[in-house]
Structures are given as C-alpha cells and as structure tokens.
PDB file of C-alpha atoms in Angstrom:
ATOM      1  CA  MET A 566     135.241 132.818 146.169  1.00 73.00           C
ATOM      2  CA  GLU A 567     132.829 134.634 148.479  1.00 82.00           C
ATOM      3  CA  ASP A 568     131.831 131.557 150.503  1.00 88.00           C
ATOM      4  CA  GLU A 569     135.401 130.266 150.756  1.00 92.00           C
ATOM      5  CA  PHE A 570     136.662 133.655 151.922  1.00 93.00           C
ATOM      6  CA  HIS A 571     134.001 133.861 154.618  1.00 92.00           C
ATOM      7  CA  GLU A 572     134.875 130.357 155.814  1.00 94.00           C
ATOM      8  CA  LEU A 573     138.546 131.348 155.992  1.00 95.00           C
ATOM      9  CA  THR A 574     137.940 134.572 157.885  1.00 94.00           C
ATOM     10  CA  ASP A 575     135.505 132.927 160.315  1.00 94.00           C
ATOM     11  CA  ARG A 576     138.066 130.226 161.073  1.00 95.00           C
ATOM     12  CA  VAL A 577     140.892 132.716 161.481  1.00 95.00           C
ATOM     13  CA  ARG A 578     138.847 134.902 163.822  1.00 94.00           C
ATOM     14  CA  ALA A 579     138.810 132.004 166.283  1.00 92.00           C
ATOM     15  CA  GLU A 580     142.636 132.034 166.270  1.00 89.00           C
ATOM     16  CA  LEU A 581     142.965 135.672 167.375  1.00 94.00           C
ATOM     17  CA  ARG A 582     144.597 136.007 170.770  1.00 91.00           C
ATOM     18  CA  SER A 583     144.901 139.730 171.493  1.00 93.00           C
ATOM     19  CA  PRO A 584     143.460 143.157 170.677  1.00 94.00           C
ATOM     20  CA  GLN A 585     146.446 143.693 168.361  1.00 92.00           C
ATOM     21  CA  ASP A 586     145.483 140.534 166.467  1.00 93.00           C
ATOM     22  CA  LEU A 587     141.958 141.843 166.023  1.00 94.00           C
ATOM     23  CA  ILE A 588     143.254 145.174 164.668  1.00 94.00           C
ATOM     24  CA  ALA A 589     145.505 143.368 162.154  1.00 92.00           C
ATOM     25  CA  TYR A 590     142.647 141.070 161.180  1.00 94.00           C
ATOM     26  CA  GLU A 591     140.258 143.970 160.525  1.00 94.00           C
ATOM     27  CA  ARG A 592     142.916 145.702 158.437  1.00 92.00           C
ATOM     28  CA  LEU A 593     143.313 142.579 156.282  1.00 92.00           C
ATOM     29  CA  LEU A 594     139.579 142.472 155.695  1.00 92.00           C
ATOM     30  CA  GLY A 595     139.644 146.139 154.746  1.00 92.00           C
ATOM     31  CA  LEU A 596     142.399 145.499 152.195  1.00 90.00           C
ATOM     32  CA  ALA A 597     140.386 142.638 150.745  1.00 89.00           C
ATOM     33  CA  ARG A 598     137.290 144.827 150.376  1.00 87.00           C
ATOM     34  CA  LYS A 599     139.305 147.682 148.878  1.00 85.00           C
ATOM     35  CA  ASN A 600     140.866 145.419 146.216  1.00 83.00           C
ATOM     36  CA  SER A 601     143.228 148.109 144.934  1.00 89.00           C
ATOM     37  CA  PRO A 602     146.796 147.931 143.557  1.00 91.00           C
ATOM     38  CA  ALA A 603     148.060 149.658 146.691  1.00 91.00           C
ATOM     39  CA  GLY A 604     146.216 147.159 148.849  1.00 91.00           C
ATOM     40  CA  ARG A 605     147.702 144.224 146.952  1.00 93.00           C
ATOM     41  CA  GLU A 606     151.180 145.694 147.412  1.00 94.00           C
ATOM     42  CA  GLU A 607     150.631 145.781 151.163  1.00 93.00           C
ATOM     43  CA  LEU A 608     149.363 142.200 151.150  1.00 94.00           C
ATOM     44  CA  ALA A 609     152.410 141.074 149.171  1.00 95.00           C
ATOM     45  CA  ARG A 610     154.748 142.744 151.674  1.00 93.00           C
ATOM     46  CA  MET A 611     152.956 140.889 154.440  1.00 92.00           C
ATOM     47  CA  LEU A 612     153.930 137.549 152.881  1.00 94.00           C
ATOM     48  CA  VAL A 613     157.642 138.218 153.387  1.00 90.00           C
ATOM     49  CA  ALA A 614     157.548 140.304 156.572  1.00 89.00           C
ATOM     50  CA  VAL A 615     159.152 138.747 159.637  1.00 85.00           C
ATOM     51  CA  GLU A 616     157.155 137.664 162.673  1.00 83.00           C
ATOM     52  CA  ARG A 617     153.790 137.793 160.941  1.00 88.00           C
ATOM     53  CA  PRO A 618     151.340 135.204 162.293  1.00 91.00           C
ATOM     54  CA  LEU A 619     150.486 132.299 160.037  1.00 93.00           C
ATOM     55  CA  TRP A 620     146.822 133.263 159.811  1.00 94.00           C
ATOM     56  CA  ALA A 621     147.732 136.737 158.486  1.00 94.00           C
ATOM     57  CA  ARG A 622     149.918 135.299 155.733  1.00 95.00           C
ATOM     58  CA  GLU A 623     147.223 132.768 154.905  1.00 96.00           C
ATOM     59  CA  ILE A 624     144.600 135.475 154.381  1.00 96.00           C
ATOM     60  CA  ALA A 625     147.002 137.624 152.361  1.00 96.00           C
ATOM     61  CA  ALA A 626     148.039 134.699 150.138  1.00 97.00           C
ATOM     62  CA  PHE A 627     144.432 133.652 149.612  1.00 97.00           C
ATOM     63  CA  ILE A 628     143.368 137.132 148.509  1.00 95.00           C
ATOM     64  CA  LEU A 629     146.347 137.531 146.173  1.00 96.00           C
ATOM     65  CA  GLY A 630     146.045 134.016 144.788  1.00 96.00           C
ATOM     66  CA  CYS A 631     142.386 134.369 143.919  1.00 95.00           C
ATOM     67  CA  ALA A 632     143.246 137.691 142.256  1.00 94.00           C
ATOM     68  CA  GLY A 633     145.838 135.966 140.052  1.00 95.00           C
ATOM     69  CA  ASP A 634     148.821 137.665 141.723  1.00 96.00           C
ATOM     70  CA  LYS A 635     151.744 135.248 141.375  1.00 96.00           C
ATOM     71  CA  ARG A 636     153.524 136.683 144.399  1.00 96.00           C
ATOM     72  CA  ALA A 637     151.261 134.409 146.450  1.00 97.00           C
ATOM     73  CA  PHE A 638     152.633 131.242 144.852  1.00 98.00           C
ATOM     74  CA  GLU A 639     155.377 130.289 147.331  1.00 96.00           C
ATOM     75  CA  THR A 640     153.220 130.857 150.411  1.00 97.00           C
ATOM     76  CA  LEU A 641     150.291 128.935 148.938  1.00 98.00           C
ATOM     77  CA  VAL A 642     152.482 125.957 148.030  1.00 97.00           C
ATOM     78  CA  LEU A 643     153.850 125.838 151.565  1.00 95.00           C
ATOM     79  CA  LEU A 644     150.281 125.918 152.902  1.00 97.00           C
ATOM     80  CA  LEU A 645     149.269 123.172 150.449  1.00 97.00           C
ATOM     81  CA  ASN A 646     151.811 120.946 152.215  1.00 92.00           C
ATOM     82  CA  TYR A 647     150.858 122.071 155.728  1.00 92.00           C
ATOM     83  CA  ARG A 648     149.987 119.674 158.535  1.00 90.00           C
ATOM     84  CA  ASP A 649     146.521 121.203 159.016  1.00 92.00           C
ATOM     85  CA  PRO A 650     144.149 119.851 156.314  1.00 93.00           C
ATOM     86  CA  VAL A 651     141.853 122.880 156.412  1.00 94.00           C
ATOM     87  CA  ARG A 652     144.763 125.145 155.472  1.00 95.00           C
ATOM     88  CA  CYS A 653     145.720 122.744 152.684  1.00 96.00           C
ATOM     89  CA  ALA A 654     142.186 123.002 151.305  1.00 96.00           C
ATOM     90  CA  THR A 655     142.228 126.812 151.391  1.00 96.00           C
ATOM     91  CA  ALA A 656     145.601 126.893 149.613  1.00 97.00           C
ATOM     92  CA  ALA A 657     144.418 124.438 146.952  1.00 97.00           C
ATOM     93  CA  TYR A 658     141.375 126.601 146.225  1.00 97.00           C
ATOM     94  CA  ALA A 659     143.526 129.718 145.728  1.00 97.00           C
ATOM     95  CA  LEU A 660     146.182 127.872 143.694  1.00 98.00           C
ATOM     96  CA  ALA A 661     143.535 126.567 141.313  1.00 97.00           C
ATOM     97  CA  ARG A 662     142.613 130.186 140.556  1.00 96.00           C
ATOM     98  CA  LEU A 663     146.114 131.631 140.558  1.00 96.00           C
ATOM     99  CA  GLY A 664     146.901 130.601 136.986  1.00 94.00           C
ATOM    100  CA  ASP A 665     150.601 129.997 137.649  1.00 96.00           C
ATOM    101  CA  PRO A 666     152.200 127.337 135.406  1.00 95.00           C
ATOM    102  CA  ARG A 667     154.370 126.221 138.321  1.00 97.00           C
ATOM    103  CA  THR A 668     151.351 125.058 140.301  1.00 98.00           C
ATOM    104  CA  ALA A 669     150.884 121.686 138.605  1.00 97.00           C
ATOM    105  CA  ARG A 670     154.568 120.820 138.923  1.00 97.00           C
ATOM    106  CA  ALA A 671     154.518 121.677 142.622  1.00 97.00           C
ATOM    107  CA  ALA A 672     151.335 119.709 143.264  1.00 98.00           C
ATOM    108  CA  ALA A 673     152.721 116.698 141.377  1.00 98.00           C
ATOM    109  CA  ALA A 674     155.924 116.804 143.425  1.00 97.00           C
ATOM    110  CA  LEU A 675     153.938 116.870 146.680  1.00 97.00           C
ATOM    111  CA  ALA A 676     151.524 114.127 145.598  1.00 97.00           C
ATOM    112  CA  THR A 677     154.239 111.708 144.495  1.00 97.00           C
ATOM    113  CA  ASN A 678     156.602 112.261 147.430  1.00 96.00           C
ATOM    114  CA  PRO A 679     156.370 109.075 149.541  1.00 95.00           C
ATOM    115  CA  LEU A 680     157.549 110.977 152.610  1.00 94.00           C
ATOM    116  CA  ARG A 681     154.593 113.386 152.389  1.00 93.00           C
ATOM    117  CA  THR A 682     151.760 110.962 151.650  1.00 95.00           C
ATOM    118  CA  ALA A 683     149.951 111.952 154.841  1.00 94.00           C
ATOM    119  CA  TYR A 684     149.505 115.437 153.349  1.00 94.00           C
ATOM    120  CA  ALA A 685     148.874 114.427 149.715  1.00 96.00           C
ATOM    121  CA  LEU A 686     145.060 114.521 149.646  1.00 97.00           C
ATOM    122  CA  HIS A 687     144.676 118.145 148.587  1.00 97.00           C
ATOM    123  CA  PRO A 688     147.590 118.121 146.101  1.00 98.00           C
ATOM    124  CA  VAL A 689     145.923 115.092 144.474  1.00 98.00           C
ATOM    125  CA  ARG A 690     142.555 116.845 144.254  1.00 98.00           C
ATOM    126  CA  LEU A 691     144.230 119.979 142.936  1.00 98.00           C
ATOM    127  CA  LEU A 692     145.921 117.997 140.148  1.00 98.00           C
ATOM    128  CA  ALA A 693     142.567 116.629 139.040  1.00 98.00           C
ATOM    129  CA  GLU A 694     141.076 120.130 138.996  1.00 97.00           C
ATOM    130  CA  LEU A 695     143.991 121.639 137.076  1.00 97.00           C
ATOM    131  CA  ARG A 696     143.864 119.025 134.286  1.00 97.00           C
ATOM    132  CA  ALA A 697     147.515 119.786 133.542  1.00 97.00           C
ATOM    133  CA  PRO A 698     149.941 117.545 131.606  1.00 97.00           C
ATOM    134  CA  GLN A 699     151.420 116.466 134.938  1.00 96.00           C
ATOM    135  CA  SER A 700     148.060 115.439 136.397  1.00 98.00           C
ATOM    136  CA  VAL A 701     147.493 111.943 134.982  1.00 98.00           C
ATOM    137  CA  PRO A 702     151.074 110.630 135.376  1.00 98.00           C
ATOM    138  CA  ALA A 703     151.257 111.923 138.954  1.00 98.00           C
ATOM    139  CA  LEU A 704     147.883 110.454 139.955  1.00 98.00           C
ATOM    140  CA  ILE A 705     148.729 107.080 138.381  1.00 98.00           C
ATOM    141  CA  ALA A 706     152.107 106.956 140.133  1.00 98.00           C
ATOM    142  CA  THR A 707     150.572 107.891 143.474  1.00 98.00           C
ATOM    143  CA  LEU A 708     147.736 105.373 143.170  1.00 98.00           C
ATOM    144  CA  GLU A 709     150.042 102.523 142.154  1.00 97.00           C
ATOM    145  CA  ARG A 710     152.302 103.242 145.131  1.00 96.00           C
ATOM    146  CA  LEU A 711     149.325 103.086 147.499  1.00 97.00           C
ATOM    147  CA  LEU A 712     147.994  99.739 146.228  1.00 96.00           C
ATOM    148  CA  THR A 713     150.258  97.868 148.628  1.00 88.00           C
ATOM    149  CA  PRO A 714     149.532  95.707 151.674  1.00 78.00           C
ATOM    150  CA  HIS A 715     148.568  97.526 154.868  1.00 81.00           C
ATOM    151  CA  ASN A 716     148.835 101.025 153.416  1.00 86.00           C
ATOM    152  CA  PRO A 717     146.850 103.407 155.648  1.00 93.00           C
ATOM    153  CA  TYR A 718     146.374 106.198 153.105  1.00 96.00           C
ATOM    154  CA  TRP A 719     143.320 104.830 151.331  1.00 95.00           C
ATOM    155  CA  ARG A 720     141.615 108.232 151.250  1.00 96.00           C
ATOM    156  CA  VAL A 721     144.499 109.566 149.162  1.00 97.00           C
ATOM    157  CA  ALA A 722     144.173 106.506 146.904  1.00 98.00           C
ATOM    158  CA  LEU A 723     140.418 107.144 146.608  1.00 98.00           C
ATOM    159  CA  ALA A 724     141.077 110.751 145.559  1.00 98.00           C
ATOM    160  CA  CYS A 725     143.459 109.427 142.872  1.00 98.00           C
ATOM    161  CA  VAL A 726     140.806 107.001 141.622  1.00 98.00           C
ATOM    162  CA  GLU A 727     138.139 109.691 141.438  1.00 98.00           C
ATOM    163  CA  GLY A 728     140.509 112.184 139.847  1.00 98.00           C
ATOM    164  CA  LEU A 729     141.615 109.750 137.153  1.00 98.00           C
ATOM    165  CA  GLY A 730     138.005 109.027 136.293  1.00 97.00           C
ATOM    166  CA  ALA A 731     137.270 112.742 135.989  1.00 97.00           C
ATOM    167  CA  LEU A 732     140.327 113.318 133.797  1.00 97.00           C
ATOM    168  CA  GLY A 733     139.207 110.611 131.367  1.00 95.00           C
ATOM    169  CA  ASP A 734     142.642 109.441 130.226  1.00 97.00           C
ATOM    170  CA  ARG A 735     142.870 105.768 129.272  1.00 96.00           C
ATOM    171  CA  ARG A 736     146.440 105.556 130.509  1.00 97.00           C
ATOM    172  CA  ALA A 737     144.814 105.141 133.909  1.00 97.00           C
ATOM    173  CA  VAL A 738     143.032 101.863 133.028  1.00 97.00           C
ATOM    174  CA  PRO A 739     145.662  99.437 134.448  1.00 97.00           C
ATOM    175  CA  ALA A 740     145.929 101.292 137.761  1.00 97.00           C
ATOM    176  CA  LEU A 741     142.155 101.628 138.085  1.00 97.00           C
ATOM    177  CA  THR A 742     141.687  97.942 137.252  1.00 97.00           C
ATOM    178  CA  ALA A 743     144.091  97.049 140.053  1.00 97.00           C
ATOM    179  CA  ALA A 744     142.178  99.356 142.417  1.00 97.00           C
ATOM    180  CA  VAL A 745     138.965  97.361 141.880  1.00 96.00           C
ATOM    181  CA  ALA A 746     140.498  94.598 144.020  1.00 94.00           C
ATOM    182  CA  HIS A 747     140.409  96.857 147.099  1.00 94.00           C
ATOM    183  CA  PRO A 748     137.004  97.080 148.810  1.00 91.00           C
ATOM    184  CA  ARG A 749     137.394 100.714 149.879  1.00 93.00           C
ATOM    185  CA  LEU A 750     138.253 101.694 146.329  1.00 95.00           C
ATOM    186  CA  ALA A 751     136.208  99.182 144.327  1.00 95.00           C
ATOM    187  CA  ALA A 752     133.033 101.184 143.713  1.00 96.00           C
ATOM    188  CA  ALA A 753     134.885 104.382 142.769  1.00 97.00           C
ATOM    189  CA  ALA A 754     137.351 102.461 140.586  1.00 97.00           C
ATOM    190  CA  ALA A 755     134.524 100.711 138.718  1.00 97.00           C
ATOM    191  CA  ALA A 756     132.781 104.060 138.195  1.00 97.00           C
ATOM    192  CA  SER A 757     135.989 105.650 136.902  1.00 97.00           C
ATOM    193  CA  LEU A 758     136.590 102.724 134.553  1.00 97.00           C
ATOM    194  CA  ALA A 759     133.053 103.068 133.240  1.00 96.00           C
ATOM    195  CA  ARG A 760     133.731 106.741 132.479  1.00 95.00           C
ATOM    196  CA  LEU A 761     136.720 105.550 130.460  1.00 95.00           C
ATOM    197  CA  GLY A 762     134.572 103.062 128.558  1.00 93.00           C
ATOM    198  CA  VAL A 763     135.773 100.006 130.478  1.00 87.00           C
ATOM    199  CA  HIS A 764     132.819  98.165 131.966  1.00 74.00           C
ATOM    200  CA  GLU A 765     132.738  96.249 135.220  1.00 57.00           C
ATOM    201  CA  ASP A 766     131.993  92.914 133.555  1.00 53.00           C
ATOM    202  CA  ALA A 767     135.262  93.151 131.602  1.00 55.00           C
ATOM    203  CA  VAL A 768     137.146  93.905 134.818  1.00 55.00           C
ATOM    204  CA  ALA A 769     135.442  90.987 136.571  1.00 53.00           C
ATOM    205  CA  GLN A 770     136.373  88.694 133.681  1.00 54.00           C
ATOM    206  CA  ASP A 771     140.003  89.749 133.939  1.00 55.00           C
ATOM    207  CA  GLY A 772     139.916  89.050 137.661  1.00 50.00           C
ATOM    208  CA  ALA A 773     138.365  85.625 137.116  1.00 47.00           C
ATOM    209  CA  GLU A 774     141.093  84.691 134.645  1.00 50.00           C
ATOM    210  CA  GLU A 775     143.743  85.811 137.115  1.00 49.00           C
ATOM    211  CA  ASP A 776     142.121  83.784 139.907  1.00 48.00           C
ATOM    212  CA  GLY A 777     142.048  80.734 137.651  1.00 48.00           C
ATOM    213  CA  ALA A 778     145.723  81.100 136.928  1.00 45.00           C
ATOM    214  CA  THR A 779     146.462  81.395 140.639  1.00 42.00           C
ATOM    215  CA  ALA A 780     144.407  78.295 141.477  1.00 45.00           C
ATOM    216  CA  ALA A 781     146.363  76.377 138.844  1.00 44.00           C
ATOM    217  CA  GLY A 782     149.654  77.339 140.459  1.00 46.00           C
ATOM    218  CA  GLY A 783     150.373  80.262 138.166  1.00 43.00           C
ATOM    219  CA  PRO A 784     152.489  83.302 138.905  1.00 40.00           C
ATOM    220  CA  GLY A 785     149.952  84.701 141.377  1.00 39.00           C
ATOM    221  CA  ASP A 786     149.977  81.579 143.584  1.00 38.00           C
ATOM    222  CA  GLY A 787     150.803  82.316 147.197  1.00 36.00           C
ATOM    223  CA  GLN A 788     151.048  86.071 146.832  1.00 37.00           C
ATOM    224  CA  ASP A 789     149.710  88.458 149.446  1.00 38.00           C
ATOM    225  CA  PRO A 790     146.102  89.298 148.433  1.00 37.00           C
ATOM    226  CA  GLY A 791     146.616  92.959 149.306  1.00 39.00           C
ATOM    227  CA  PRO A 792     145.773  95.164 152.258  1.00 38.00           C
ATOM    228  CA  TYR A 793     142.058  94.384 152.200  1.00 35.00           C
ATOM    229  CA  GLY A 794     141.928  90.988 150.497  1.00 37.00           C
ATOM    230  CA  ARG A 795     140.513  90.263 147.043  1.00 35.00           C
ATOM    231  CA  ALA A 796     137.171  91.929 146.395  1.00 36.00           C
ATOM    232  CA  GLY A 797     134.436  90.377 144.351  1.00 35.00           C
ATOM    233  CA  ARG A 798     132.465  92.267 141.781  1.00 34.00           C
ATOM    234  CA  GLY A 799     131.148  95.521 143.211  1.00 36.00           C
ATOM    235  CA  ALA A 800     132.480  94.693 146.685  1.00 36.00           C
ATOM    236  CA  GLY A 801     133.578  97.292 149.182  1.00 37.00           C
ATOM    237  CA  ARG A 802     132.431  99.705 151.802  1.00 37.00           C
ATOM    238  CA  ALA A 803     131.258 103.143 150.957  1.00 35.00           C
ATOM    239  CA  PRO A 804     134.025 105.767 151.080  1.00 36.00           C
ATOM    240  CA  GLY A 805     134.383 107.263 154.543  1.00 37.00           C
ATOM    241  CA  ALA A 806     133.030 104.181 156.351  1.00 36.00           C
ATOM    242  CA  GLU A 807     136.190 103.960 158.427  1.00 38.00           C
ATOM    243  CA  ARG A 808     137.645 106.729 160.578  1.00 36.00           C
ATOM    244  CA  ALA A 809     140.801 108.391 159.308  1.00 39.00           C
ATOM    245  CA  THR A 810     144.042 107.468 161.049  1.00 39.00           C
ATOM    246  CA  GLY A 811     146.147 110.160 162.663  1.00 40.00           C
ATOM    247  CA  ALA A 812     148.683 109.810 159.849  1.00 38.00           C
ATOM    248  CA  GLU A 813     145.999 110.463 157.228  1.00 41.00           C
ATOM    249  CA  ARG A 814     144.956 113.625 158.994  1.00 40.00           C
ATOM    250  CA  GLY A 815     148.565 114.705 159.223  1.00 40.00           C
ATOM    251  CA  ALA A 816     148.272 114.753 163.016  1.00 38.00           C
ATOM    252  CA  GLY A 817     150.883 112.118 163.785  1.00 38.00           C
ATOM    253  CA  PRO A 818     154.093 112.945 165.642  1.00 34.00           C
ATOM    254  CA  GLY A 819     156.772 114.529 163.526  1.00 36.00           C
ATOM    255  CA  GLY A 820     154.359 115.365 160.688  1.00 39.00           C
ATOM    256  CA  GLY A 821     154.219 118.558 158.728  1.00 38.00           C
ATOM    257  CA  GLU A 822     156.861 121.173 158.316  1.00 39.00           C
ATOM    258  CA  GLY A 823     154.846 123.905 156.615  1.00 39.00           C
ATOM    259  CA  LEU A 824     155.273 127.547 157.465  1.00 40.00           C
ATOM    260  CA  PRO A 825     156.968 128.642 160.658  1.00 37.00           C
ATOM    261  CA  HIS A 826     154.715 129.910 163.372  1.00 37.00           C
TER     262      HIS A 826
END
C-alpha cells in the first residue's frame, strides 16, 4: 500500500489550487499517519460531506478501503467507473483490499455494461484479482461481446483474455479460442489456453477445419472475418503496439459520469 499511497498523494498535490487546499491536504495526510478510530470517523464523514473536492474524497476512500472499512465502498465504486483511468486504478486497488462481498457484483455489473465499455478496463482487472464466483462469467460475457467487427476496445478484450487465463477456468476455452483469431489478442489468448491445458496446435487444427468448411461453402462462407481479419497461428502484434483511442481512455465527449466535482 505504501507505494500506491505515495503515488496517489503526489498526484493529488498537483491538483491543489489554493492555500486552503494545501491545509486540507496536509490534514488528510495527518489522519492517514495517525490511523486511529477517531481519524477514520473523520475520514468517513468526509465521504458524505457536501462541497468536498473530489481529490479529498478519493484520498479518504483509499485510506478507509485499504483499512477494510466498508464505509468507503460506495465512493470507491463510483471512482472505479470514473472517466479518469488513474482514479479507476486507485479505486480498484483499494476495493481489492476492502473485503466487501458487494465488490465483485459491482465490478461485474460495470464490466458487462455495454454503455460503459470505455471504462471497463479496471473493473475487468479487478474481477480477475478478486477470483470471485462472478469473475469468470463476467469476463467471458465481456470478451464475447468485444469479439465483433470494428470494436475499438481491444485493450479491454485483452484484459479479459489475460484474466481468464489467470483464473484457470475451462469454461473460458470457447471464448479464448475465438480470441485467437484476432491478431491483437492472439498471443495472449494462446498463452491463456495453454494455462488451461489447451495447446496452440489443437486451436490451429480447429481453425483449419473451420477454414476448410468455409472454402467448401459451409456455414462460414461469406461471413465477415472479424475486425482484424483471420490470424494464422501465433499471428498478431504485441499488446500496446497501437495507440489507445479516445474512447478507450474514456476521454471522448459525453463519457464518464463519476463523482460530481
């Protein structure tokens, strides 16, 4: 937690705009260092106080969440769905340590919501870390929805692929096999399948049989090959080879509701 807290406070310090902000900031740091029941009560009151700046509520929720205080839950979930990815990451870190049974349900709802896909990266990663009953079904559903032509959210799909491999549940095999056909996902999908005991040669054989059926005028004949075309064995660029779109970063117009400023 120490490194993450320092990163948070260094980032927040750059957002301070007045001497009053600096005084409030130093008081928050003092409460964090004190780590007393009285201090946590003050932090919890800050979460519901009116006209508190977002950065103050973020620090308070982070401290309480990492301490296992469930009063931080609502604020952290709102931050997990915020338009600023760095705040999403901070919230995900605290939620993973909060120990609240509602966390996995909330993360699954955010990850599978097609209207919030631009902000789904950190909910997806959080689901993989939580290893909750909701994790595998939510990651499979999200990945399958993103394996469509011209879908710009391939980084979210990649996080699903990696998370499913880490979770090691064979229910993910069909979705991961489909992901092999996408160059940006192919290497990670093959690695995740290998972790599940499904080797690349078996996947390639399945693809060859499907291609043969298509060439013979089978059900696949004339279908759209997907957003990136059909990949051969092991094809694909390394993750991160392309720049993220504005929508992926959650920077597009109209994106992100989050907490009020």
